Short mmCIF file of C-alpha atoms in Angstrom, two decimals:
data_model
loop_
_atom_site.label_atom_id
_atom_site.label_comp_id
_atom_site.label_asym_id
_atom_site.label_seq_id
_atom_site.Cartn_x
_atom_site.Cartn_y
_atom_site.Cartn_z
CA MET A 1 2.67 9.32 -14.50
CA SER A 2 4.73 6.51 -16.00
CA PRO A 3 5.39 3.29 -14.06
CA GLU A 4 9.04 4.29 -13.81
CA GLN A 5 8.16 7.68 -12.34
CA ARG A 6 5.70 6.06 -9.89
CA ASN A 7 8.36 3.54 -8.79
CA ALA A 8 10.97 6.30 -8.30
CA MET A 9 8.51 8.33 -6.26
CA MET A 10 7.60 5.31 -4.12
CA LYS A 11 11.28 4.46 -3.60
CA GLU A 12 12.04 7.95 -2.31
CA ARG A 13 9.01 7.85 -0.04
CA PHE A 14 9.96 4.43 1.40
CA LYS A 15 13.57 5.53 1.89
CA ALA A 16 12.34 8.63 3.73
CA MET A 17 10.54 6.26 6.13
CA GLY A 18 13.85 4.52 6.89
CA CYS A 19 13.97 1.71 4.32
CA ASP A 20 17.22 0.82 2.60
CA ASP A 21 17.34 0.24 -1.18
CA VAL A 22 16.58 -3.49 -0.93
CA GLN A 23 13.64 -2.94 1.41
CA ALA A 24 12.28 -0.13 -0.76
CA ASP A 25 12.56 -2.34 -3.85
CA SER A 26 10.69 -5.12 -2.02
CA LEU A 27 7.91 -2.71 -1.10
CA ILE A 28 7.69 -1.47 -4.68
CA ALA A 29 7.38 -5.07 -5.89
CA ILE A 30 4.58 -5.70 -3.37
CA SER A 31 2.81 -2.49 -4.42
CA ASN A 32 3.15 -3.30 -8.10
CA ASP A 33 1.76 -6.78 -7.49
CA MET A 34 -1.25 -5.39 -5.60
CA ARG A 35 -2.02 -2.64 -8.12
CA PRO A 36 -3.80 -4.79 -10.75
CA LYS A 37 -5.84 -6.46 -8.02
CA GLN A 38 -6.97 -3.05 -6.77
CA MET A 39 -7.72 -1.79 -10.27
CA ALA A 40 -9.93 -4.83 -10.90
CA LEU A 41 -12.22 -3.69 -8.08
CA ARG A 42 -13.53 -0.69 -10.00
CA ASP A 43 -16.45 -2.60 -11.51
CA LEU A 44 -17.71 -4.08 -8.22
CA ASP A 45 -20.57 -2.67 -6.21
CA PRO A 46 -19.44 -0.66 -3.15
CA ALA A 47 -20.04 -3.41 -0.56
CA ALA A 48 -18.21 -6.05 -2.59
CA ARG A 49 -15.40 -3.59 -3.40
CA GLN A 50 -14.92 -2.76 0.29
CA ALA A 51 -14.79 -6.44 1.29
CA LYS A 52 -12.37 -7.34 -1.49
CA MET A 53 -10.21 -4.29 -0.76
CA LYS A 54 -9.88 -5.44 2.85
CA GLU A 55 -8.65 -8.84 1.62
CA ILE A 56 -6.09 -7.18 -0.66
CA THR A 57 -4.95 -4.82 2.10
CA ASP A 58 -4.59 -7.69 4.57
CA GLU A 59 -2.51 -9.63 2.02
CA ARG A 60 -0.33 -6.57 1.37
CA ASN A 61 0.21 -6.00 5.09
CA LYS A 62 1.24 -9.63 5.67
CA ARG A 63 3.76 -9.40 2.85
CA ILE A 64 5.14 -6.12 4.24
CA GLU A 65 5.45 -7.69 7.70
CA LYS A 66 7.51 -10.54 6.19
CA ALA A 67 9.74 -8.17 4.19
CA LEU A 68 10.61 -5.64 6.92
CA PRO A 69 11.60 -5.53 10.59
CA ALA A 70 8.52 -5.20 12.83
CA GLU A 71 8.82 -1.50 13.70
CA LEU A 72 9.52 -0.44 10.14
CA ALA A 73 6.67 -2.61 8.82
CA LYS A 74 4.29 -0.97 11.29
CA LYS A 75 5.42 2.50 10.18
CA VAL A 76 5.04 1.68 6.47
CA ILE A 77 1.62 0.01 6.90
CA GLU A 78 0.36 2.99 8.90
CA ALA A 79 1.59 5.45 6.24
CA LEU A 80 0.01 3.42 3.42
CA SER A 81 -3.27 3.19 5.33
CA GLN A 82 -3.34 6.96 5.83
CA GLN A 83 -2.59 7.46 2.14
CA ARG A 84 -5.48 5.12 1.25
CA MET A 85 -7.83 7.28 3.34
CA GLY A 86 -6.64 10.36 1.51
CA GLY A 87 -4.49 11.54 4.39
CA ARG A 88 -7.57 12.64 6.29
CA GLY A 89 -6.70 11.18 9.67
CA GLY A 90 -8.98 11.79 12.63
CA GLY A 91 -10.89 8.53 12.23
CA GLY A 92 -13.76 9.50 9.95
CA GLY A 93 -14.87 13.02 10.56
CA GLY A 94 -17.56 14.59 12.71
CA ASN A 95 -20.54 12.35 11.94
CA GLN A 96 -19.72 9.88 14.67
#
């Protein structure tokens, strides 16, 4: 998928969550800024990758909270977190 196609897909998804064009564009800019940081984690060992990913996610969430009204930010962060987990939901399966 090209960057343009990915951005168009993200924009539609963010608009479906209730974002206007400006808000969706802000979220796309945040996502595009985070992407290289996430890609750089591939070569780390699992423990280091998990710790660094948490830092990146926390940074992303703070930026989203500054860019959007509180309720919309919460909705977007929750949706992105579920996407990150592969949409599994349920809190980790039956091994708990």
